[in-house]
Coordinates of C-alpha atoms in Angstrom, one line a residue:
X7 CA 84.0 137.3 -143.2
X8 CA 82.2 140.7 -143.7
X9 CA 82.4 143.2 -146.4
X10 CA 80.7 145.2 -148.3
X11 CA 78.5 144.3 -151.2
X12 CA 77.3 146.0 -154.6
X13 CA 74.3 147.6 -152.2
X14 CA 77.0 149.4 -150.3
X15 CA 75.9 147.2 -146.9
X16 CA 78.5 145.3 -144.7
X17 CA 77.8 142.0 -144.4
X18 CA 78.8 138.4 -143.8
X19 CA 79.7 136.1 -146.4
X20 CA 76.8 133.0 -146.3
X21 CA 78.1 130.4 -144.1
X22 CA 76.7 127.6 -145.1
X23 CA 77.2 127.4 -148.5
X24 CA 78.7 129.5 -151.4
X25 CA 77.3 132.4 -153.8
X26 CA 77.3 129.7 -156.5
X27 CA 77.3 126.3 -154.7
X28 CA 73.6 125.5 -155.8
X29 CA 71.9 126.5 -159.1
X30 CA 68.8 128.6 -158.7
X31 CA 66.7 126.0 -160.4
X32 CA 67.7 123.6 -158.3
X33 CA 66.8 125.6 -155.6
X34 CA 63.2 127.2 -157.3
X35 CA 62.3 123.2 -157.4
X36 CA 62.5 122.6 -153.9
X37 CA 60.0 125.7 -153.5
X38 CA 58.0 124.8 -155.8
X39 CA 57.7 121.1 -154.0
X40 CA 56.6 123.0 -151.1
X41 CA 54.1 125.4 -152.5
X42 CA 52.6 122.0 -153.8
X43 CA 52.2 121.1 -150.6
X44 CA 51.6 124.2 -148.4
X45 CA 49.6 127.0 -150.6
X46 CA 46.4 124.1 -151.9
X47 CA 45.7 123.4 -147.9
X48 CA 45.9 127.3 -147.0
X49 CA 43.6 128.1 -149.9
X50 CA 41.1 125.4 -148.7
X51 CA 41.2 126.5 -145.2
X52 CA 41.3 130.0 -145.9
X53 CA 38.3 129.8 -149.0
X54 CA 36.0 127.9 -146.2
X55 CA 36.9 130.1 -143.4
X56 CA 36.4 133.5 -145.2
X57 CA 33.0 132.0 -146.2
X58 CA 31.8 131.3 -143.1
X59 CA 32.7 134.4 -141.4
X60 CA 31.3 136.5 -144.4
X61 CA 27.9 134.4 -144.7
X62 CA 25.9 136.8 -142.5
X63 CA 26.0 139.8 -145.4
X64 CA 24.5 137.8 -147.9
X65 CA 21.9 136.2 -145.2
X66 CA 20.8 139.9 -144.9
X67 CA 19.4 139.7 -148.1
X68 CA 18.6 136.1 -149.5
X69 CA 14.7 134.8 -149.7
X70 CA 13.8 138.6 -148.8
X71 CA 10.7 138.5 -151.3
X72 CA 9.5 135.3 -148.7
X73 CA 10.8 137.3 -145.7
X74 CA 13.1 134.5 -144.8
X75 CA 16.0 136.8 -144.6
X76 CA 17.9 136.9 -141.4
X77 CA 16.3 139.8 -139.7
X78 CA 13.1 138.1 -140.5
X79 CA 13.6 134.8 -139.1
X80 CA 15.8 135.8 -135.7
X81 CA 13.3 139.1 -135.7
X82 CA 16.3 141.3 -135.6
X83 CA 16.2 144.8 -137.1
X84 CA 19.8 146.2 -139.1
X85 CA 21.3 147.9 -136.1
X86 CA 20.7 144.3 -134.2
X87 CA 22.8 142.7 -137.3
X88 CA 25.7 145.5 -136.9
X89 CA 26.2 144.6 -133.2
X90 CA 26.2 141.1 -134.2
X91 CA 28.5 141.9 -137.1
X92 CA 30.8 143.6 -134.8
X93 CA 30.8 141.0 -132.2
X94 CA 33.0 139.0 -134.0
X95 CA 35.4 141.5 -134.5
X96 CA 35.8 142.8 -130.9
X97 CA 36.9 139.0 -129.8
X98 CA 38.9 138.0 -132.5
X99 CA 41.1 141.4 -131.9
X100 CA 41.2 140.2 -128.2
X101 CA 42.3 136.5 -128.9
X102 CA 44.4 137.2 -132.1
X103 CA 48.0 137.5 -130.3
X104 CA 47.6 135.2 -127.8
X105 CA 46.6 132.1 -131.1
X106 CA 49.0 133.2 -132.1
X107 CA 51.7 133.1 -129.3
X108 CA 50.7 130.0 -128.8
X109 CA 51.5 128.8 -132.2
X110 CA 54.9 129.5 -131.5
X111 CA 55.0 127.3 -128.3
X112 CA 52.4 124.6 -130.2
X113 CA 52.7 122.7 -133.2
X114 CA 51.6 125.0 -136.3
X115 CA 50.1 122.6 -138.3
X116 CA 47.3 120.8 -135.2
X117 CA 46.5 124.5 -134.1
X118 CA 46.0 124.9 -137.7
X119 CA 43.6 122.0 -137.9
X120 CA 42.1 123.1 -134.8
X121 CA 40.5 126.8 -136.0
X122 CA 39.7 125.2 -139.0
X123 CA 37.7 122.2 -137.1
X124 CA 36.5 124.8 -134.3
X125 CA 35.3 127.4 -137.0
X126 CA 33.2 124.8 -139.0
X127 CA 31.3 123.7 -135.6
X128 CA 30.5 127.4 -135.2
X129 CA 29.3 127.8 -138.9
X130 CA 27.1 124.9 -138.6
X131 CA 25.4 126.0 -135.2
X132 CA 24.6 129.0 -137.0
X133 CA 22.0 127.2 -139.0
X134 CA 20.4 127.0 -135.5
X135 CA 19.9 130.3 -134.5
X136 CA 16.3 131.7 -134.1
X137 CA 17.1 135.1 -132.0
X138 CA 19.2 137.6 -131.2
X139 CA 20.9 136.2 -128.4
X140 CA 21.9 133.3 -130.3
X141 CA 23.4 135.6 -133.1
X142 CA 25.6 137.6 -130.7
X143 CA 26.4 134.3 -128.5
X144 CA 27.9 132.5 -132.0
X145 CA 29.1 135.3 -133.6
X146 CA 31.2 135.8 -130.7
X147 CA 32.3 132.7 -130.5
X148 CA 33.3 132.6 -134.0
X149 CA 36.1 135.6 -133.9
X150 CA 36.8 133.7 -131.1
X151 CA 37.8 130.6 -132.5
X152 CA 38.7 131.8 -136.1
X153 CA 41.5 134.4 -134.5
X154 CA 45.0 133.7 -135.3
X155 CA 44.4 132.4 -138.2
X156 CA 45.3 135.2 -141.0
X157 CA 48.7 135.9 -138.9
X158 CA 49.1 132.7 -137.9
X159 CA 49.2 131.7 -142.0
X160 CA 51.3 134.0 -142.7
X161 CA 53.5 133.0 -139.4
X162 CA 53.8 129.5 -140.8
X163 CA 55.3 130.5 -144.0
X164 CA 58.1 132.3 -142.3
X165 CA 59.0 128.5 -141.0
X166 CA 59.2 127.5 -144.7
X167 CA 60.4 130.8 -147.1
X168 CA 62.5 133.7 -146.6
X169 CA 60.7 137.0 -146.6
X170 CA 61.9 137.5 -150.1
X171 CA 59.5 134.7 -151.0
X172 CA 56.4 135.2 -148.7
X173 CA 54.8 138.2 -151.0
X174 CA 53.2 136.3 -153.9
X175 CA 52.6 133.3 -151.7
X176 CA 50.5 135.3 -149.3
X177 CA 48.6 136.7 -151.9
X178 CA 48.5 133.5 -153.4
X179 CA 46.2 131.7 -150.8
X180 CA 44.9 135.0 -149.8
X181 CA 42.7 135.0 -153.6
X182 CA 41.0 132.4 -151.8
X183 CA 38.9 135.1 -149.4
X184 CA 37.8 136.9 -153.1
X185 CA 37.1 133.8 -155.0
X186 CA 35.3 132.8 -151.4
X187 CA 33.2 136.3 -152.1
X188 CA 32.5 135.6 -155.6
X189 CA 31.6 131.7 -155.5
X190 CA 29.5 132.0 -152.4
X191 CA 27.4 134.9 -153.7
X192 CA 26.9 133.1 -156.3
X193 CA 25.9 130.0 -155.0
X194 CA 23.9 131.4 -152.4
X195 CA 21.4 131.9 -155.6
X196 CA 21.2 128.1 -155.6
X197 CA 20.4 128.3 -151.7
X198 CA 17.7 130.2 -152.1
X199 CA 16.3 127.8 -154.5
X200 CA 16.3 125.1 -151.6
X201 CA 14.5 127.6 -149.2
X202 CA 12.2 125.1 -147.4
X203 CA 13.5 122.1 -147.8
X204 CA 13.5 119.7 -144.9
X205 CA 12.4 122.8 -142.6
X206 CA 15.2 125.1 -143.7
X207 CA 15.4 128.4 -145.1
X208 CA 17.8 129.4 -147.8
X209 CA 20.7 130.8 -145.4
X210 CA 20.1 128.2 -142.9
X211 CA 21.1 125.1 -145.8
X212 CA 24.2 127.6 -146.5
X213 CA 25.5 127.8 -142.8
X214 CA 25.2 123.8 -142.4
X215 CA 26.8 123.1 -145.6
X216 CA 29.6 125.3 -145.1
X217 CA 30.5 124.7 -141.5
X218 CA 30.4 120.3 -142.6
X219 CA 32.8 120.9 -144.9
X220 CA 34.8 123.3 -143.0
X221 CA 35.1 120.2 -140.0
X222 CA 36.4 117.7 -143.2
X223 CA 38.8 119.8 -143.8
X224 CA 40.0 120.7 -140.1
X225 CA 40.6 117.1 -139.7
X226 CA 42.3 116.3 -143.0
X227 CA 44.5 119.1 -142.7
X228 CA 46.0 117.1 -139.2
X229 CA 47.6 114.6 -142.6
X230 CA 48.1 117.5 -145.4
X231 CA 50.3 120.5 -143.5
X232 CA 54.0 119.5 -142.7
X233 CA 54.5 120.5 -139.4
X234 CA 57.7 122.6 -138.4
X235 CA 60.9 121.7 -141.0
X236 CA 63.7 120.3 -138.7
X237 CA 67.4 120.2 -139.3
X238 CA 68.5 117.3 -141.9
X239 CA 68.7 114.1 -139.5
X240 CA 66.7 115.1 -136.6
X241 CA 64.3 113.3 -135.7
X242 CA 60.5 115.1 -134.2
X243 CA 60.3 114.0 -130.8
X244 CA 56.3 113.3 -129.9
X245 CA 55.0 114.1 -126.5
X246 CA 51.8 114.9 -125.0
X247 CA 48.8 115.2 -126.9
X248 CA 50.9 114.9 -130.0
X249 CA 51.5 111.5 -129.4
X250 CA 48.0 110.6 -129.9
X251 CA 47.5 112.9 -133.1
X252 CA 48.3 111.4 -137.1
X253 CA 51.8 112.4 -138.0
X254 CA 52.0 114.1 -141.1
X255 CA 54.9 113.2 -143.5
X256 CA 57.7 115.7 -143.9
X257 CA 57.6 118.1 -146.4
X258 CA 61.1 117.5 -148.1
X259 CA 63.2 114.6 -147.4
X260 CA 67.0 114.0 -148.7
X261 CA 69.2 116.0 -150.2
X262 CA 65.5 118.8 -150.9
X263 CA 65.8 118.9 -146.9
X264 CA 69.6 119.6 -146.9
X265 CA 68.9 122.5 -149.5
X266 CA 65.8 124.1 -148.0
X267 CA 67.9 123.9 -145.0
X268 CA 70.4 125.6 -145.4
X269 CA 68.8 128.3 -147.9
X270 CA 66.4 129.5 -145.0
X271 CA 68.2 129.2 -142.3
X272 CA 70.3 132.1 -143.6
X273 CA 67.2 134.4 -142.2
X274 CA 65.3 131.8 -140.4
X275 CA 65.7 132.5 -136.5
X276 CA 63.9 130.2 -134.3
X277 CA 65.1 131.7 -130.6
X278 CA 63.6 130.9 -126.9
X279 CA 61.9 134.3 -126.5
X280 CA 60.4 136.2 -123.3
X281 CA 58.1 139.0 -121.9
X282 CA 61.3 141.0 -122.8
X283 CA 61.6 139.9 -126.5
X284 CA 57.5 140.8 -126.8
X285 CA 57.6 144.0 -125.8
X286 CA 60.7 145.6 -127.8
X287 CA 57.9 143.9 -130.5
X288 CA 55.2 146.4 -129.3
X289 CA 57.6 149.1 -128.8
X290 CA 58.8 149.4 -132.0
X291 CA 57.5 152.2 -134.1
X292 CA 56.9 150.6 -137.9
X293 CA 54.0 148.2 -136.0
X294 CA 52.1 150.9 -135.2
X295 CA 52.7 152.5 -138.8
X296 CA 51.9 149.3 -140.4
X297 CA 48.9 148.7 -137.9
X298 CA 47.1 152.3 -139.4
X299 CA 48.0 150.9 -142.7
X300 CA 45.9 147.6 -142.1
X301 CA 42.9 149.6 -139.7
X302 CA 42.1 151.6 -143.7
X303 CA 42.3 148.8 -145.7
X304 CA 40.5 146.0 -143.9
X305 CA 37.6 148.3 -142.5
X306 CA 36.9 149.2 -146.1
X307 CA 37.3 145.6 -147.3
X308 CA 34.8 144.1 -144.4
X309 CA 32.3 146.9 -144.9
X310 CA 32.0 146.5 -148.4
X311 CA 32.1 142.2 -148.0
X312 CA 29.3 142.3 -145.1
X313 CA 27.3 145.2 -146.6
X314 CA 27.7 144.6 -150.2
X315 CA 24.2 143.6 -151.1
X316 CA 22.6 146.0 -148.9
X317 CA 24.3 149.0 -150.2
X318 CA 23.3 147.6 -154.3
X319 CA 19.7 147.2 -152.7
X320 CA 20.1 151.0 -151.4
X321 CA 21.6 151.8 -155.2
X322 CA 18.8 150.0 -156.8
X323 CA 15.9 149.0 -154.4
X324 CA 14.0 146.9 -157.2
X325 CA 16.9 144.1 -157.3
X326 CA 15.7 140.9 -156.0
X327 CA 17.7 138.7 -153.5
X328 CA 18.8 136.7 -156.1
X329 CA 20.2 139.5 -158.6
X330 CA 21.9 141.2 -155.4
X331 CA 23.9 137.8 -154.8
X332 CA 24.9 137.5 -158.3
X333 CA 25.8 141.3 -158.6
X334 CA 28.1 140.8 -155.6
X335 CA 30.2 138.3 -157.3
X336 CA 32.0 140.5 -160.0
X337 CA 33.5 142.3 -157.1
X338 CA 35.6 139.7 -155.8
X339 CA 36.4 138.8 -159.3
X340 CA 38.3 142.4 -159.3
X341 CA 39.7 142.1 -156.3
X342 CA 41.1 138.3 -157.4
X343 CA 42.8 139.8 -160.4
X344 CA 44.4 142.6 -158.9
X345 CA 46.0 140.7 -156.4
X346 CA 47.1 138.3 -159.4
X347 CA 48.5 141.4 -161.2
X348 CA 50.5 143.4 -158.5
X349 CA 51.6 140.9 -155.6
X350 CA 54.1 139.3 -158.3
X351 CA 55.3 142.7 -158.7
X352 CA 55.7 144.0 -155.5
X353 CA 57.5 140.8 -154.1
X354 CA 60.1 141.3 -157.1
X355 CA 60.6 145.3 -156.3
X356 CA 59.9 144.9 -152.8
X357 CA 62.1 147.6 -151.9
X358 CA 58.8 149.8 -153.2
X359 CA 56.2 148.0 -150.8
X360 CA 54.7 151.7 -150.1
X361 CA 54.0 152.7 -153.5
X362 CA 52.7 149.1 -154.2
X363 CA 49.9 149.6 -151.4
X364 CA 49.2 153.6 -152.5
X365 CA 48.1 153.2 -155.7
X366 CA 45.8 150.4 -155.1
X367 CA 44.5 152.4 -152.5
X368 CA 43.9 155.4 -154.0
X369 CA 41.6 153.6 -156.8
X370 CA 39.8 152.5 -153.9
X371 CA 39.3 156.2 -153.0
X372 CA 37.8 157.2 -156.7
X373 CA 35.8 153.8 -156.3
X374 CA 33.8 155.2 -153.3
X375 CA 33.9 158.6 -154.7
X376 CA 31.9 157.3 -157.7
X377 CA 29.4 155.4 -155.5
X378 CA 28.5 158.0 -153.6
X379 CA 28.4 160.5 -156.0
X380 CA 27.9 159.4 -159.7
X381 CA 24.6 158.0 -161.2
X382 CA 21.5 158.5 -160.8
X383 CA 18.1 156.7 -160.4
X384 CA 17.4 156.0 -163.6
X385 CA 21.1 155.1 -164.3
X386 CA 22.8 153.8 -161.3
X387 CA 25.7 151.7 -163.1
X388 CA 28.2 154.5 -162.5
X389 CA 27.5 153.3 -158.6
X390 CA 27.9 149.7 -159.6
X391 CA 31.2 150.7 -161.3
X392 CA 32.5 152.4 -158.5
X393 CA 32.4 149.3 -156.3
X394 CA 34.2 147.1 -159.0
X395 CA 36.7 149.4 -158.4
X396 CA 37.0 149.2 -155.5
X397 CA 37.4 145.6 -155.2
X398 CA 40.0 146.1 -158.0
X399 CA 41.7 148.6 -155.5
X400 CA 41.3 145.9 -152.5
X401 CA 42.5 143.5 -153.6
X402 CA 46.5 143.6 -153.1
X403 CA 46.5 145.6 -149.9
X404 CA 46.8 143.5 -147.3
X405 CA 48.8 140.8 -148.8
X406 CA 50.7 143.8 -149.2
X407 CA 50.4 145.1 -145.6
X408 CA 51.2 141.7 -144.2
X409 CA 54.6 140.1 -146.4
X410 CA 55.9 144.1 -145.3
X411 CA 55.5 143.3 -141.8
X412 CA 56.9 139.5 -142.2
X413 CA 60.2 141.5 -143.7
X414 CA 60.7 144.3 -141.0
X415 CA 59.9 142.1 -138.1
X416 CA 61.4 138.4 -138.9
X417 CA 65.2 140.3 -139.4
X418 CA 64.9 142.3 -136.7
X419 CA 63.1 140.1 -133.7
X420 CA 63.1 136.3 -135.1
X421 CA 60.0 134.4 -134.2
X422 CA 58.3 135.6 -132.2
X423 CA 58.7 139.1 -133.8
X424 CA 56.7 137.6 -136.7
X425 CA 54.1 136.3 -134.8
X426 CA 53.4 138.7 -132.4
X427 CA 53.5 141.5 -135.1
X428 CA 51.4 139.9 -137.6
X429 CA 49.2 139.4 -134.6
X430 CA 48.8 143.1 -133.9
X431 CA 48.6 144.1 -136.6
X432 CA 45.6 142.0 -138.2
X433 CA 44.3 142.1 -134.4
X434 CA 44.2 145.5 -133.8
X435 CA 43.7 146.2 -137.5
X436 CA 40.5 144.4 -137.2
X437 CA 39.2 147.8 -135.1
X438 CA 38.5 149.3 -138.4
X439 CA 36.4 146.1 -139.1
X440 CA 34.6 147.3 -136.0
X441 CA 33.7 150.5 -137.0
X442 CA 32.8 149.7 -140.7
X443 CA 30.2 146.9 -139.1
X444 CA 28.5 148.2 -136.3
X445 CA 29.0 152.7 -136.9
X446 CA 28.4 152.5 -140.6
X447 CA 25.9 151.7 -143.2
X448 CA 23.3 149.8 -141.4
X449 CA 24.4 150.8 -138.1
X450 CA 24.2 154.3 -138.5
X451 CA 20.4 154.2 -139.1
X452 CA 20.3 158.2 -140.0
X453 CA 22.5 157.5 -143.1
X454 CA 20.2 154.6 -144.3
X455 CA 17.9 157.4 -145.9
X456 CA 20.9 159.0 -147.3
X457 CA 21.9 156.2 -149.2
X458 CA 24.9 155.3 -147.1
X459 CA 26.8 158.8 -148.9
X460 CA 28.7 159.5 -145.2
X461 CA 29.6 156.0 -144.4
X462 CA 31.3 155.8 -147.8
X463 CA 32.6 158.9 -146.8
X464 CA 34.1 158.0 -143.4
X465 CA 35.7 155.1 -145.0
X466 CA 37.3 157.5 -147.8
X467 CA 38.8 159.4 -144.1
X468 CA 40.5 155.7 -143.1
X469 CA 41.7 155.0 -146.4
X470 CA 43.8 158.5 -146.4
X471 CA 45.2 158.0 -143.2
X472 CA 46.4 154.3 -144.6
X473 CA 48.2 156.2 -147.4
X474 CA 49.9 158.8 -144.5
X475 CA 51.1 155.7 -142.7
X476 CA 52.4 154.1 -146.0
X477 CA 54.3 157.0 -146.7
X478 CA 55.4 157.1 -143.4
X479 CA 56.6 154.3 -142.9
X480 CA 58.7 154.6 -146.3
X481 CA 60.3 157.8 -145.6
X482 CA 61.3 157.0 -142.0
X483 CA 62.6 153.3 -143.1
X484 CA 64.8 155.2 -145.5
X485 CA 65.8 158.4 -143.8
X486 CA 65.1 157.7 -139.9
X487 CA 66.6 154.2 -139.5
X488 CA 70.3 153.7 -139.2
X489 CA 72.8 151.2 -138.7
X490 CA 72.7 147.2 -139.2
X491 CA 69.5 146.7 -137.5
X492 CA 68.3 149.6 -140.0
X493 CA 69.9 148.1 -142.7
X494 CA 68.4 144.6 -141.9
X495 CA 64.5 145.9 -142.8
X496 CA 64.9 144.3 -146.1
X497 CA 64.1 140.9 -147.2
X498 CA 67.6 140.3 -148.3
X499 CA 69.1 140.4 -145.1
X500 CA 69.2 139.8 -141.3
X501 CA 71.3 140.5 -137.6
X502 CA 73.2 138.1 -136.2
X503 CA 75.3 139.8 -133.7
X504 CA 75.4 142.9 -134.6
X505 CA 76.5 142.1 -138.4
X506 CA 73.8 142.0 -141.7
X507 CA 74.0 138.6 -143.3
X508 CA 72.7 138.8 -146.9
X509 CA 69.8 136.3 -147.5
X510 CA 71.1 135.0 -150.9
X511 CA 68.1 133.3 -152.1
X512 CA 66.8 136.9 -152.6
X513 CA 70.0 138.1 -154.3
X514 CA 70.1 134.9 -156.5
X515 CA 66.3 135.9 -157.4
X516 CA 67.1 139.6 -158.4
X517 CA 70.2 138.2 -160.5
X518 CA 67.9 135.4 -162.2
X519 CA 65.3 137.8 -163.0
X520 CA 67.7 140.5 -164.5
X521 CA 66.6 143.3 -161.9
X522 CA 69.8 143.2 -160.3
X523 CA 71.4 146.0 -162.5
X524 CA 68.3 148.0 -162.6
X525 CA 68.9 151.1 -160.6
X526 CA 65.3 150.4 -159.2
X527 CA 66.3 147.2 -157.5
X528 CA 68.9 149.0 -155.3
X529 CA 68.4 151.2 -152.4

């Protein structure tokens, strides 16, 4: 029966089950039973992943003093490491929505296992190279293998949460890429220590080790993700390759099933979709404001992961390889505890997404601003500083950027609106990857003497026109958009034939938490 509810939107009343028919604790449990089971295996995956893709900044300048560094041993020179850099990034913006896309017809959890598996073979042939061409070949292959996987992560929690629950969650597994940042800079300290053993330089030992693990992993994540929840009594039907593959157990059973159930299928839409369904996806206008969003903040975050070390080297040349790797670290520790601060914050007001992604951004802005600008040579701390900040500015972006397009799209398009949008947007995001890797810092070989000062300053250009899309998108969601499919760009509600039903796991959150009556909570 529709009506109208305290936010002035008509809706349905839930169909499945009552306002009150379940306590909210009862409900929480059942999450947390699957966050038990879901967020440890992303934050492996994600930790060992992010590592191996990042690897090549700090192999820039590890063993230098012994000139086994990577441009010394493949005898490659800096703009030869930026093409190589950027390699990566021009295939895994090619293949992201087609993994993607495919996830949708496969089963999540063996495509899953499968990037994971593929990206640890890459890592470990990486310990192998000994030119350029080797470089480009497996950097290439790497964003090919590896794309899909930030989209597709955050496509598989859409299978398991409403959007009113993906926020903190993404951020959740998504502190594994800063923790990744920290722990690997400072461990790579310890790889320069074994720099000769058994034949091996200090970067090589830390591409093998990584990419074995990474494989475990792959293959133990086939047993440790639940594959795709099915209705209460149904039984998975195996076919093809899948019959030959481990079945992993369910992740609720009983009378958890029945809940989860019927709490997410309130917004849960799993449709056959077509060529059709795909492009009123890439027609709609809040992609394209989101995509800008993503290009800032990624291109910033991947400049200042791959080039970290070399732009402390350029701040203070007299560090050694090992001080630069252990200087690195406290930057991801910023970025960690931002996301740990705002994401929590942002899902409960999430109404305010744009604001939320601003403000972070804007520190990001006085971060670079004080790196390119403050210090000096005798006292070049005030640089140091400004990088902390921005990884403190960092570090809830895209989590940010990502849960806001899992809430406009999932309403509006079901599936395969989450997965082809997610897709695009960390696909096509990804350009600014491109630019930060191979047309700044080391790349732009005239800016080297100048201490990178115009690089910094292209990326504070990117990061203003990520704030212009933020506001954009805002403003137009709240004064451009109009009627139920307008309405349903919110993570408490979705269209089912032309009518908003209200996703009452978010409404039972807002009245649990006391934000309900708050005049902020409301639109």
């Amino acid at each position: 029966m529709a009506h109208k509810d305290n936010y002035g939107e008509n809706v349905m009343e839930d169909r499945e089950m009552g306002t009150e028919s379940v306590d909210i604790r009862r409900i929480e449990q059942v999450y947390r039973k699957l966050d038990l089971r879901i967020i440890p295996a992303f934050w492996v995956l994600y930790f060992l992943c992010s590592a191996i893709r990042s690897n090549v900044g700090l192999a820039q300048t590890m063993n230098k003093e012994q000139h086994h560094n990577l441009g010394a041993v493949l005898h490659i020179d800096s703009k030869q490491v930026s093409t190589g850099l950027a390699l990566f990034y021009v295939f895994y913006v090619i293949f992201d929505l087609p993994s993607n896309l495919i996830m949708t017809k496969l089963s999540p959890r063996v495509w899953m296992s499968r990037i994971v598996m593929a990206v640890g073979i890459i890592g470990s042939c990486m310990a192998a190279m000994k030119a350029a061409w080797s470089f480009y070949l497996l950097r290439a292959l790497l964003g090919l293998v590896i794309a899909g996987m930030w989209p597709g992560m955050a496509y598989y929690l859409t299978m398991f949460y409403p959007p009113s629950r993906t926020g903190r969650r993404i951020g959740l597994y998504f502190t594994a890429a800063q923790v990744s940042a920290a722990v690997v800079g400072l461990v790579s300290a310890g790889f320069q220590k074994m720099d000769g053993l058994q034949g091996l330089v200090g970067f090589q030992w830390m591409f093998l080790l990584y990419g074995l693990v990474a494989i475990c992993v792959g293959i133990s994540l086939l047993w440790w993700l639940p594959d795709r929840p099915l209705p209460p009594g149904e039984t998975r039907v195996r076919t093809g390759l899948d019959k030959w593959l481990p079945q992993s157990r369910p992740a609720l059973t009983g009378e958890d099933a029945l809940i989860h159930y019927e709490d997410l299928t309130r917004v849960y839409r799993r449709p056959q979709w077509n060529v059709i369904d795909l492009l009123r996806v890439i027609i709609d206008w809040r992609l394209w404001l989101l995509f800008v969003m993503y290009f800032g903040v990624v291109g910033v975050g991947i400049g200042i992961q791959n080039y970290a070390t070399v732009i402390l080297a350029a701040i203070n040349p007299e560090f050694s390889g090992i001080e630069l790797s252990l200087l690195s670290a406290p930057i991801w520790i910023m970025d960690l505890i931002a996301i740990l601060l705002v994401t929590p914050f942002s899902d409960r007001f999430h109404h305010y997404r744009g604001p939320f992604f601003c403000v972070p951004v804007c520190i990001q802005i006085v971060g670079l601003l004080m790196t390119t600008y403050s210090g000096s040579e005798e006292n070049p701390w005030p640089q140091y500083g400004g990088l902390l900040l921005v990884g403190f500015g960092l570090g809830p972006t895209v989590p940010i950027v990502m849960t806001w397009t899992n809430e406009t799209f999932q309403p509006r398009h079901g599936e395969v609106g989450v997965a082809a949008a997610s897709a695009l947007v960390s696909g096509l995001g990804n350009l600014g990857s491109i630019v930060t890797t191979y047309a700044l810092f080391a790349g732009w070989k005239s800016d080297i003497k100048r201490g990178y000062r115009n690089s910094t300053l292209v990326l504070v250009g990117i990061l203003c026109l990520s704030i212009l899309s933020a506001i954009g998108m805002t403003l137009l969601v709240k004064f451009v958009g109009s009627g139920p499919e307008a309405e349903a760009v919110s993570s408490r509600s979705s269209v089912v034939n032309g009518e908003v039903i209200v996703d009452k796991a978010a409404k039972r959150e807002l009245q649990q938490r006391g934000f309900e009556r708050l005049w902020w909570s409301r639109r």
